[in-house]
JSON list of C-alpha atoms in Angstrom, two decimals:
[
{"chain": "A", "resi": 1, "resn": "UNK", "atom": "CA", "xyz": [0.00, 0.00, 0.00]},
{"chain": "A", "resi": 2, "resn": "UNK", "atom": "CA", "xyz": [1.19, 3.54, -0.70]},
{"chain": "A", "resi": 3, "resn": "UNK", "atom": "CA", "xyz": [0.35, 4.73, 2.78]},
{"chain": "A", "resi": 4, "resn": "UNK", "atom": "CA", "xyz": [-1.64, 7.84, 3.60]},
{"chain": "A", "resi": 5, "resn": "UNK", "atom": "CA", "xyz": [-1.44, 10.38, 0.82]},
{"chain": "A", "resi": 6, "resn": "UNK", "atom": "CA", "xyz": [-1.83, 14.12, 1.32]},
{"chain": "A", "resi": 7, "resn": "UNK", "atom": "CA", "xyz": [-1.86, 17.02, -1.08]},
{"chain": "A", "resi": 8, "resn": "UNK", "atom": "CA", "xyz": [-0.60, 19.58, -1.52]},
{"chain": "A", "resi": 9, "resn": "UNK", "atom": "CA", "xyz": [2.66, 19.10, 0.37]},
{"chain": "A", "resi": 10, "resn": "UNK", "atom": "CA", "xyz": [3.18, 22.84, 0.64]},
{"chain": "A", "resi": 11, "resn": "UNK", "atom": "CA", "xyz": [0.71, 25.70, 0.40]},
{"chain": "A", "resi": 12, "resn": "UNK", "atom": "CA", "xyz": [1.41, 29.40, 0.58]},
{"chain": "A", "resi": 13, "resn": "UNK", "atom": "CA", "xyz": [-1.58, 31.68, 0.46]},
{"chain": "A", "resi": 14, "resn": "UNK", "atom": "CA", "xyz": [-2.70, 35.13, 1.46]},
{"chain": "A", "resi": 15, "resn": "UNK", "atom": "CA", "xyz": [-4.94, 35.97, 4.34]},
{"chain": "A", "resi": 16, "resn": "UNK", "atom": "CA", "xyz": [-8.60, 35.69, 3.43]},
{"chain": "A", "resi": 17, "resn": "UNK", "atom": "CA", "xyz": [-8.13, 33.05, 0.76]},
{"chain": "A", "resi": 18, "resn": "UNK", "atom": "CA", "xyz": [-9.75, 29.62, 0.86]},
{"chain": "A", "resi": 19, "resn": "UNK", "atom": "CA", "xyz": [-7.46, 26.67, 1.46]},
{"chain": "A", "resi": 20, "resn": "UNK", "atom": "CA", "xyz": [-8.36, 23.04, 0.77]},
{"chain": "A", "resi": 21, "resn": "UNK", "atom": "CA", "xyz": [-6.22, 20.18, 2.02]},
{"chain": "A", "resi": 22, "resn": "UNK", "atom": "CA", "xyz": [-6.74, 16.66, 0.74]},
{"chain": "A", "resi": 23, "resn": "UNK", "atom": "CA", "xyz": [-6.17, 13.20, 2.15]},
{"chain": "A", "resi": 24, "resn": "UNK", "atom": "CA", "xyz": [-6.42, 9.63, 0.90]},
{"chain": "A", "resi": 25, "resn": "UNK", "atom": "CA", "xyz": [-6.31, 7.12, 3.78]},
{"chain": "A", "resi": 26, "resn": "UNK", "atom": "CA", "xyz": [-4.87, 3.62, 3.65]},
{"chain": "A", "resi": 27, "resn": "UNK", "atom": "CA", "xyz": [-7.31, 1.32, 1.91]},
{"chain": "A", "resi": 28, "resn": "UNK", "atom": "CA", "xyz": [-9.45, -0.62, 4.38]},
{"chain": "A", "resi": 29, "resn": "UNK", "atom": "CA", "xyz": [-8.89, 1.72, 7.30]},
{"chain": "A", "resi": 30, "resn": "UNK", "atom": "CA", "xyz": [-12.14, 2.73, 8.97]},
{"chain": "A", "resi": 31, "resn": "UNK", "atom": "CA", "xyz": [-10.83, 5.75, 10.85]},
{"chain": "A", "resi": 32, "resn": "UNK", "atom": "CA", "xyz": [-9.45, 9.00, 9.50]},
{"chain": "A", "resi": 33, "resn": "UNK", "atom": "CA", "xyz": [-7.97, 11.77, 11.64]},
{"chain": "A", "resi": 34, "resn": "UNK", "atom": "CA", "xyz": [-6.98, 15.36, 10.89]},
{"chain": "A", "resi": 35, "resn": "UNK", "atom": "CA", "xyz": [-4.28, 16.94, 13.07]},
{"chain": "A", "resi": 36, "resn": "UNK", "atom": "CA", "xyz": [-2.57, 20.30, 13.22]},
{"chain": "A", "resi": 37, "resn": "UNK", "atom": "CA", "xyz": [0.98, 20.63, 14.55]},
{"chain": "A", "resi": 38, "resn": "UNK", "atom": "CA", "xyz": [2.70, 23.79, 15.74]},
{"chain": "A", "resi": 39, "resn": "UNK", "atom": "CA", "xyz": [5.74, 24.34, 17.92]},
{"chain": "A", "resi": 40, "resn": "UNK", "atom": "CA", "xyz": [3.66, 25.98, 20.62]},
{"chain": "A", "resi": 41, "resn": "UNK", "atom": "CA", "xyz": [0.72, 23.58, 20.82]},
{"chain": "A", "resi": 42, "resn": "UNK", "atom": "CA", "xyz": [2.19, 20.33, 19.55]},
{"chain": "A", "resi": 43, "resn": "UNK", "atom": "CA", "xyz": [-0.03, 17.84, 17.72]},
{"chain": "A", "resi": 44, "resn": "UNK", "atom": "CA", "xyz": [-3.71, 18.68, 18.07]},
{"chain": "A", "resi": 45, "resn": "UNK", "atom": "CA", "xyz": [-6.59, 16.52, 16.89]},
{"chain": "A", "resi": 46, "resn": "UNK", "atom": "CA", "xyz": [-9.02, 18.60, 14.84]},
{"chain": "A", "resi": 47, "resn": "UNK", "atom": "CA", "xyz": [-11.63, 16.06, 13.77]},
{"chain": "A", "resi": 48, "resn": "UNK", "atom": "CA", "xyz": [-11.98, 12.36, 13.11]},
{"chain": "A", "resi": 49, "resn": "UNK", "atom": "CA", "xyz": [-14.23, 10.16, 11.01]},
{"chain": "A", "resi": 50, "resn": "UNK", "atom": "CA", "xyz": [-15.42, 6.58, 11.34]},
{"chain": "A", "resi": 51, "resn": "UNK", "atom": "CA", "xyz": [-16.68, 4.97, 8.14]},
{"chain": "A", "resi": 52, "resn": "UNK", "atom": "CA", "xyz": [-16.93, 8.42, 6.54]},
{"chain": "A", "resi": 53, "resn": "UNK", "atom": "CA", "xyz": [-19.05, 9.86, 9.37]},
{"chain": "A", "resi": 54, "resn": "UNK", "atom": "CA", "xyz": [-17.64, 12.71, 11.50]},
{"chain": "A", "resi": 55, "resn": "UNK", "atom": "CA", "xyz": [-17.50, 11.52, 15.09]},
{"chain": "A", "resi": 56, "resn": "UNK", "atom": "CA", "xyz": [-15.88, 14.36, 17.00]},
{"chain": "A", "resi": 57, "resn": "UNK", "atom": "CA", "xyz": [-15.10, 17.81, 15.65]},
{"chain": "A", "resi": 58, "resn": "UNK", "atom": "CA", "xyz": [-14.55, 19.47, 19.02]},
{"chain": "A", "resi": 59, "resn": "UNK", "atom": "CA", "xyz": [-10.95, 20.19, 18.07]},
{"chain": "A", "resi": 60, "resn": "UNK", "atom": "CA", "xyz": [-11.89, 22.32, 15.09]},
{"chain": "A", "resi": 61, "resn": "UNK", "atom": "CA", "xyz": [-10.79, 25.79, 16.20]},
{"chain": "A", "resi": 62, "resn": "UNK", "atom": "CA", "xyz": [-13.44, 27.90, 14.53]},
{"chain": "A", "resi": 63, "resn": "UNK", "atom": "CA", "xyz": [-16.28, 27.89, 12.06]},
{"chain": "A", "resi": 64, "resn": "UNK", "atom": "CA", "xyz": [-13.72, 28.83, 9.43]},
{"chain": "A", "resi": 65, "resn": "UNK", "atom": "CA", "xyz": [-12.62, 25.20, 9.49]},
{"chain": "A", "resi": 66, "resn": "UNK", "atom": "CA", "xyz": [-14.69, 22.43, 7.92]},
{"chain": "A", "resi": 67, "resn": "UNK", "atom": "CA", "xyz": [-13.98, 18.83, 6.97]},
{"chain": "A", "resi": 68, "resn": "UNK", "atom": "CA", "xyz": [-15.73, 16.29, 4.79]},
{"chain": "A", "resi": 69, "resn": "UNK", "atom": "CA", "xyz": [-15.30, 12.67, 3.88]},
{"chain": "A", "resi": 70, "resn": "UNK", "atom": "CA", "xyz": [-17.52, 11.94, 0.88]},
{"chain": "A", "resi": 71, "resn": "UNK", "atom": "CA", "xyz": [-16.24, 8.38, 0.50]},
{"chain": "A", "resi": 72, "resn": "UNK", "atom": "CA", "xyz": [-13.88, 5.89, 2.11]},
{"chain": "A", "resi": 73, "resn": "UNK", "atom": "CA", "xyz": [-10.88, 6.98, 0.07]},
{"chain": "A", "resi": 74, "resn": "UNK", "atom": "CA", "xyz": [-11.01, 10.76, 0.25]},
{"chain": "A", "resi": 75, "resn": "UNK", "atom": "CA", "xyz": [-11.28, 13.55, 2.80]},
{"chain": "A", "resi": 76, "resn": "UNK", "atom": "CA", "xyz": [-10.85, 17.32, 2.70]},
{"chain": "A", "resi": 77, "resn": "UNK", "atom": "CA", "xyz": [-10.09, 19.94, 5.31]},
{"chain": "A", "resi": 78, "resn": "UNK", "atom": "CA", "xyz": [-11.09, 23.44, 4.27]},
{"chain": "A", "resi": 79, "resn": "UNK", "atom": "CA", "xyz": [-10.20, 26.77, 5.83]},
{"chain": "A", "resi": 80, "resn": "UNK", "atom": "CA", "xyz": [-12.23, 29.74, 4.69]},
{"chain": "A", "resi": 81, "resn": "UNK", "atom": "CA", "xyz": [-11.17, 32.48, 5.15]},
{"chain": "A", "resi": 82, "resn": "UNK", "atom": "CA", "xyz": [-7.60, 31.66, 6.11]},
{"chain": "A", "resi": 83, "resn": "UNK", "atom": "CA", "xyz": [-5.64, 33.70, 8.66]},
{"chain": "A", "resi": 84, "resn": "UNK", "atom": "CA", "xyz": [-1.91, 33.92, 9.46]},
{"chain": "A", "resi": 85, "resn": "UNK", "atom": "CA", "xyz": [-2.46, 32.04, 12.75]},
{"chain": "A", "resi": 86, "resn": "UNK", "atom": "CA", "xyz": [-3.61, 29.03, 10.73]},
{"chain": "A", "resi": 87, "resn": "UNK", "atom": "CA", "xyz": [-0.02, 28.55, 9.55]},
{"chain": "A", "resi": 88, "resn": "UNK", "atom": "CA", "xyz": [1.02, 25.07, 10.67]},
{"chain": "A", "resi": 89, "resn": "UNK", "atom": "CA", "xyz": [1.62, 21.55, 9.44]},
{"chain": "A", "resi": 90, "resn": "UNK", "atom": "CA", "xyz": [-1.61, 19.64, 8.90]},
{"chain": "A", "resi": 91, "resn": "UNK", "atom": "CA", "xyz": [-1.45, 15.87, 9.11]},
{"chain": "A", "resi": 92, "resn": "UNK", "atom": "CA", "xyz": [-3.95, 13.27, 8.09]},
{"chain": "A", "resi": 93, "resn": "UNK", "atom": "CA", "xyz": [-3.78, 9.82, 9.68]},
{"chain": "A", "resi": 94, "resn": "UNK", "atom": "CA", "xyz": [-5.76, 6.62, 9.38]},
{"chain": "A", "resi": 95, "resn": "UNK", "atom": "CA", "xyz": [-6.21, 3.46, 11.41]},
{"chain": "A", "resi": 96, "resn": "UNK", "atom": "CA", "xyz": [-8.06, 0.17, 11.22]},
{"chain": "A", "resi": 97, "resn": "UNK", "atom": "CA", "xyz": [-9.75, 0.73, 14.56]},
{"chain": "A", "resi": 98, "resn": "UNK", "atom": "CA", "xyz": [-9.84, 3.66, 16.96]},
{"chain": "A", "resi": 99, "resn": "UNK", "atom": "CA", "xyz": [-7.48, 2.17, 19.56]},
{"chain": "A", "resi": 100, "resn": "UNK", "atom": "CA", "xyz": [-4.97, 0.90, 17.07]},
{"chain": "A", "resi": 101, "resn": "UNK", "atom": "CA", "xyz": [-1.92, 2.36, 15.44]},
{"chain": "A", "resi": 102, "resn": "UNK", "atom": "CA", "xyz": [-2.45, 5.50, 13.42]},
{"chain": "A", "resi": 103, "resn": "UNK", "atom": "CA", "xyz": [-0.46, 5.90, 10.24]},
{"chain": "A", "resi": 104, "resn": "UNK", "atom": "CA", "xyz": [0.37, 9.44, 9.29]},
{"chain": "A", "resi": 105, "resn": "UNK", "atom": "CA", "xyz": [0.59, 11.05, 5.90]},
{"chain": "A", "resi": 106, "resn": "UNK", "atom": "CA", "xyz": [3.53, 13.31, 4.99]},
{"chain": "A", "resi": 107, "resn": "UNK", "atom": "CA", "xyz": [1.63, 16.44, 6.00]},
{"chain": "A", "resi": 108, "resn": "UNK", "atom": "CA", "xyz": [0.77, 19.74, 4.34]},
{"chain": "A", "resi": 109, "resn": "UNK", "atom": "CA", "xyz": [2.86, 22.75, 5.35]},
{"chain": "A", "resi": 110, "resn": "UNK", "atom": "CA", "xyz": [0.55, 25.74, 5.25]},
{"chain": "A", "resi": 111, "resn": "UNK", "atom": "CA", "xyz": [1.80, 29.31, 5.36]},
{"chain": "A", "resi": 112, "resn": "UNK", "atom": "CA", "xyz": [-0.77, 32.09, 5.39]},
{"chain": "A", "resi": 113, "resn": "UNK", "atom": "CA", "xyz": [0.72, 35.50, 4.70]},
{"chain": "B", "resi": 1, "resn": "UNK", "atom": "CA", "xyz": [-9.23, 16.95, 30.08]},
{"chain": "B", "resi": 2, "resn": "UNK", "atom": "CA", "xyz": [-6.93, 14.04, 29.35]},
{"chain": "B", "resi": 3, "resn": "UNK", "atom": "CA", "xyz": [-3.30, 15.04, 29.41]},
{"chain": "B", "resi": 4, "resn": "UNK", "atom": "CA", "xyz": [-0.05, 13.43, 28.39]},
{"chain": "B", "resi": 5, "resn": "UNK", "atom": "CA", "xyz": [3.09, 15.06, 29.76]},
{"chain": "B", "resi": 6, "resn": "UNK", "atom": "CA", "xyz": [6.63, 14.79, 28.43]},
{"chain": "B", "resi": 7, "resn": "UNK", "atom": "CA", "xyz": [9.80, 16.68, 29.16]},
{"chain": "B", "resi": 8, "resn": "UNK", "atom": "CA", "xyz": [10.43, 18.78, 26.06]},
{"chain": "B", "resi": 9, "resn": "UNK", "atom": "CA", "xyz": [14.19, 18.35, 26.28]},
{"chain": "B", "resi": 10, "resn": "UNK", "atom": "CA", "xyz": [16.50, 18.50, 24.52]},
{"chain": "B", "resi": 11, "resn": "UNK", "atom": "CA", "xyz": [17.85, 15.30, 25.98]},
{"chain": "B", "resi": 12, "resn": "UNK", "atom": "CA", "xyz": [21.46, 14.90, 24.93]},
{"chain": "B", "resi": 13, "resn": "UNK", "atom": "CA", "xyz": [23.21, 11.54, 25.18]},
{"chain": "B", "resi": 14, "resn": "UNK", "atom": "CA", "xyz": [26.55, 10.35, 23.79]},
{"chain": "B", "resi": 15, "resn": "UNK", "atom": "CA", "xyz": [26.61, 7.78, 21.03]},
{"chain": "B", "resi": 16, "resn": "UNK", "atom": "CA", "xyz": [26.39, 4.26, 22.41]},
{"chain": "B", "resi": 17, "resn": "UNK", "atom": "CA", "xyz": [24.65, 5.31, 25.64]},
{"chain": "B", "resi": 18, "resn": "UNK", "atom": "CA", "xyz": [21.13, 4.47, 26.77]},
{"chain": "B", "resi": 19, "resn": "UNK", "atom": "CA", "xyz": [18.53, 7.17, 26.18]},
{"chain": "B", "resi": 20, "resn": "UNK", "atom": "CA", "xyz": [15.58, 7.17, 28.57]},
{"chain": "B", "resi": 21, "resn": "UNK", "atom": "CA", "xyz": [12.40, 8.99, 27.59]},
{"chain": "B", "resi": 22, "resn": "UNK", "atom": "CA", "xyz": [9.49, 9.34, 30.01]},
{"chain": "B", "resi": 23, "resn": "UNK", "atom": "CA", "xyz": [5.80, 10.10, 29.73]},
{"chain": "B", "resi": 24, "resn": "UNK", "atom": "CA", "xyz": [3.02, 10.47, 32.30]},
{"chain": "B", "resi": 25, "resn": "UNK", "atom": "CA", "xyz": [-0.68, 10.48, 31.61]},
{"chain": "B", "resi": 26, "resn": "UNK", "atom": "CA", "xyz": [-3.71, 11.66, 33.53]},
{"chain": "B", "resi": 27, "resn": "UNK", "atom": "CA", "xyz": [-6.45, 9.20, 32.52]},
{"chain": "B", "resi": 28, "resn": "UNK", "atom": "CA", "xyz": [-6.16, 6.20, 34.82]},
{"chain": "B", "resi": 29, "resn": "UNK", "atom": "CA", "xyz": [-8.29, 3.99, 32.57]},
{"chain": "B", "resi": 30, "resn": "UNK", "atom": "CA", "xyz": [-6.06, 4.43, 29.50]},
{"chain": "B", "resi": 31, "resn": "UNK", "atom": "CA", "xyz": [-5.42, 1.11, 27.80]},
{"chain": "B", "resi": 32, "resn": "UNK", "atom": "CA", "xyz": [-3.24, 1.67, 24.75]},
{"chain": "B", "resi": 33, "resn": "UNK", "atom": "CA", "xyz": [0.14, 3.36, 24.70]},
{"chain": "B", "resi": 34, "resn": "UNK", "atom": "CA", "xyz": [2.31, 4.30, 21.76]},
{"chain": "B", "resi": 35, "resn": "UNK", "atom": "CA", "xyz": [5.69, 5.81, 21.05]},
{"chain": "B", "resi": 36, "resn": "UNK", "atom": "CA", "xyz": [6.15, 7.70, 17.80]},
{"chain": "B", "resi": 37, "resn": "UNK", "atom": "CA", "xyz": [9.36, 9.11, 16.38]},
{"chain": "B", "resi": 38, "resn": "UNK", "atom": "CA", "xyz": [9.31, 12.30, 14.34]},
{"chain": "B", "resi": 39, "resn": "UNK", "atom": "CA", "xyz": [12.32, 13.52, 12.41]},
{"chain": "B", "resi": 40, "resn": "UNK", "atom": "CA", "xyz": [12.51, 17.23, 11.70]},
{"chain": "B", "resi": 41, "resn": "UNK", "atom": "CA", "xyz": [10.22, 18.09, 8.81]},
{"chain": "B", "resi": 42, "resn": "UNK", "atom": "CA", "xyz": [8.72, 14.61, 8.65]},
{"chain": "B", "resi": 43, "resn": "UNK", "atom": "CA", "xyz": [5.57, 12.94, 9.91]},
{"chain": "B", "resi": 44, "resn": "UNK", "atom": "CA", "xyz": [5.33, 10.84, 13.08]},
{"chain": "B", "resi": 45, "resn": "UNK", "atom": "CA", "xyz": [6.07, 7.15, 12.65]},
{"chain": "B", "resi": 46, "resn": "UNK", "atom": "CA", "xyz": [5.26, 4.38, 15.10]},
{"chain": "B", "resi": 47, "resn": "UNK", "atom": "CA", "xyz": [8.13, 2.80, 17.04]},
{"chain": "B", "resi": 48, "resn": "UNK", "atom": "CA", "xyz": [6.40, 0.78, 19.71]},
{"chain": "B", "resi": 49, "resn": "UNK", "atom": "CA", "xyz": [2.98, 0.05, 21.12]},
{"chain": "B", "resi": 50, "resn": "UNK", "atom": "CA", "xyz": [2.37, -1.44, 24.57]},
{"chain": "B", "resi": 51, "resn": "UNK", "atom": "CA", "xyz": [-0.84, -2.51, 26.23]},
{"chain": "B", "resi": 52, "resn": "UNK", "atom": "CA", "xyz": [0.15, -4.44, 29.38]},
{"chain": "B", "resi": 53, "resn": "UNK", "atom": "CA", "xyz": [2.20, -3.61, 32.44]},
{"chain": "B", "resi": 54, "resn": "UNK", "atom": "CA", "xyz": [5.85, -4.47, 32.17]},
{"chain": "B", "resi": 55, "resn": "UNK", "atom": "CA", "xyz": [8.46, -4.30, 29.45]},
{"chain": "B", "resi": 56, "resn": "UNK", "atom": "CA", "xyz": [8.26, -4.85, 25.73]},
{"chain": "B", "resi": 57, "resn": "UNK", "atom": "CA", "xyz": [11.43, -5.12, 23.71]},
{"chain": "B", "resi": 58, "resn": "UNK", "atom": "CA", "xyz": [11.97, -4.61, 19.98]},
{"chain": "B", "resi": 59, "resn": "UNK", "atom": "CA", "xyz": [15.58, -4.48, 18.88]},
{"chain": "B", "resi": 60, "resn": "UNK", "atom": "CA", "xyz": [17.30, -1.58, 20.58]},
{"chain": "B", "resi": 61, "resn": "UNK", "atom": "CA", "xyz": [14.00, -0.20, 21.87]},
{"chain": "B", "resi": 62, "resn": "UNK", "atom": "CA", "xyz": [12.24, -1.15, 25.11]},
{"chain": "B", "resi": 63, "resn": "UNK", "atom": "CA", "xyz": [8.90, 0.27, 26.18]},
{"chain": "B", "resi": 64, "resn": "UNK", "atom": "CA", "xyz": [8.01, 0.11, 29.87]},
{"chain": "B", "resi": 65, "resn": "UNK", "atom": "CA", "xyz": [4.49, 0.56, 31.22]},
{"chain": "B", "resi": 66, "resn": "UNK", "atom": "CA", "xyz": [3.40, 1.10, 34.82]},
{"chain": "B", "resi": 67, "resn": "UNK", "atom": "CA", "xyz": [-0.35, 1.68, 34.95]},
{"chain": "B", "resi": 68, "resn": "UNK", "atom": "CA", "xyz": [-0.43, 2.08, 38.74]},
{"chain": "B", "resi": 69, "resn": "UNK", "atom": "CA", "xyz": [1.95, 5.01, 38.52]},
{"chain": "B", "resi": 70, "resn": "UNK", "atom": "CA", "xyz": [0.53, 6.17, 35.20]},
{"chain": "B", "resi": 71, "resn": "UNK", "atom": "CA", "xyz": [3.78, 6.37, 33.31]},
{"chain": "B", "resi": 72, "resn": "UNK", "atom": "CA", "xyz": [5.25, 4.87, 30.21]},
{"chain": "B", "resi": 73, "resn": "UNK", "atom": "CA", "xyz": [8.88, 5.09, 29.17]},
{"chain": "B", "resi": 74, "resn": "UNK", "atom": "CA", "xyz": [11.03, 4.31, 26.16]},
{"chain": "B", "resi": 75, "resn": "UNK", "atom": "CA", "xyz": [14.61, 3.13, 26.44]},
{"chain": "B", "resi": 76, "resn": "UNK", "atom": "CA", "xyz": [16.91, 3.28, 23.45]},
{"chain": "B", "resi": 77, "resn": "UNK", "atom": "CA", "xyz": [20.04, 1.17, 23.88]},
{"chain": "B", "resi": 78, "resn": "UNK", "atom": "CA", "xyz": [23.27, 1.82, 21.99]},
{"chain": "B", "resi": 79, "resn": "UNK", "atom": "CA", "xyz": [21.97, 5.21, 20.86]},
{"chain": "B", "resi": 80, "resn": "UNK", "atom": "CA", "xyz": [23.00, 6.31, 17.38]},
{"chain": "B", "resi": 81, "resn": "UNK", "atom": "CA", "xyz": [23.11, 9.79, 15.82]},
{"chain": "B", "resi": 82, "resn": "UNK", "atom": "CA", "xyz": [20.29, 8.58, 13.56]},
{"chain": "B", "resi": 83, "resn": "UNK", "atom": "CA", "xyz": [18.09, 8.30, 16.66]},
{"chain": "B", "resi": 84, "resn": "UNK", "atom": "CA", "xyz": [18.16, 12.09, 17.00]},
{"chain": "B", "resi": 85, "resn": "UNK", "atom": "CA", "xyz": [14.54, 13.09, 16.65]},
{"chain": "B", "resi": 86, "resn": "UNK", "atom": "CA", "xyz": [11.49, 14.11, 18.64]},
{"chain": "B", "resi": 87, "resn": "UNK", "atom": "CA", "xyz": [9.73, 11.24, 20.40]},
{"chain": "B", "resi": 88, "resn": "UNK", "atom": "CA", "xyz": [5.99, 11.53, 20.95]},
{"chain": "B", "resi": 89, "resn": "UNK", "atom": "CA", "xyz": [4.10, 9.58, 23.57]},
{"chain": "B", "resi": 90, "resn": "UNK", "atom": "CA", "xyz": [0.43, 8.83, 22.78]},
{"chain": "B", "resi": 91, "resn": "UNK", "atom": "CA", "xyz": [-2.25, 7.33, 24.98]},
{"chain": "B", "resi": 92, "resn": "UNK", "atom": "CA", "xyz": [-5.87, 6.31, 24.57]},
{"chain": "B", "resi": 93, "resn": "UNK", "atom": "CA", "xyz": [-8.75, 4.37, 26.06]},
{"chain": "B", "resi": 94, "resn": "UNK", "atom": "CA", "xyz": [-11.94, 4.45, 24.06]},
{"chain": "B", "resi": 95, "resn": "UNK", "atom": "CA", "xyz": [-11.13, 7.78, 22.51]},
{"chain": "B", "resi": 96, "resn": "UNK", "atom": "CA", "xyz": [-8.64, 8.78, 19.85]},
{"chain": "B", "resi": 97, "resn": "UNK", "atom": "CA", "xyz": [-4.99, 9.14, 20.76]},
{"chain": "B", "resi": 98, "resn": "UNK", "atom": "CA", "xyz": [-3.91, 12.00, 22.98]},
{"chain": "B", "resi": 99, "resn": "UNK", "atom": "CA", "xyz": [-0.35, 13.02, 22.15]},
{"chain": "B", "resi": 100, "resn": "UNK", "atom": "CA", "xyz": [2.26, 14.57, 24.36]},
{"chain": "B", "resi": 101, "resn": "UNK", "atom": "CA", "xyz": [4.26, 17.47, 22.95]},
{"chain": "B", "resi": 102, "resn": "UNK", "atom": "CA", "xyz": [7.30, 15.28, 22.56]},
{"chain": "B", "resi": 103, "resn": "UNK", "atom": "CA", "xyz": [10.85, 15.04, 23.84]},
{"chain": "B", "resi": 104, "resn": "UNK", "atom": "CA", "xyz": [13.65, 16.11, 21.56]},
{"chain": "B", "resi": 105, "resn": "UNK", "atom": "CA", "xyz": [16.55, 13.66, 21.67]},
{"chain": "B", "resi": 106, "resn": "UNK", "atom": "CA", "xyz": [20.01, 14.54, 20.46]},
{"chain": "B", "resi": 107, "resn": "UNK", "atom": "CA", "xyz": [22.63, 11.77, 20.19]},
{"chain": "B", "resi": 108, "resn": "UNK", "atom": "CA", "xyz": [26.12, 13.21, 20.10]},
{"chain": "B", "resi": 109, "resn": "UNK", "atom": "CA", "xyz": [28.71, 11.35, 18.01]}
]
């Protein structure tokens, strides 16, 4: 398997623009997780899905953030409008079951100017 | 609020020494424990998972779990410069993983 795939790998945008991050989980994994990592706050869980259904989005910082999983092989995290404080590395991870090992994608480095 | 605490480091050890990384957690009913390694600019990758009290060994790595004291540790024997990275402790019960902020390890050649 190719592992978790994320795109784009790098994104530079201006404040106020819409940003869409994409993720393809490992085939057969039922759980998909979106994380944000910064030096100050470490790795934070934003939202996770089970069988394409959002289970917990309490980590989503504001209404500017939204996530969807239209099918088992694709998820998006959207920020609209983006702000400089959204600059971070965003990781997608997937796992077979909730308590089991999560496998991380390579991440998207987002810089909002 | 479930918390996982790690010393941020940096922890510096000479090449060939044993590196000891520690993690404490707040949720007494946690059942699954993981150590991830993250190289600078890369994504976290799993090193070890442990579910029962005691030690679990895998090559140069040993994970130790003490549920009564609510801590989990990672020992790296014969440390190599390539082990220099940030090590993340992660814990869960019936919820998704809660990650510590990581300990930065530097192995000096």
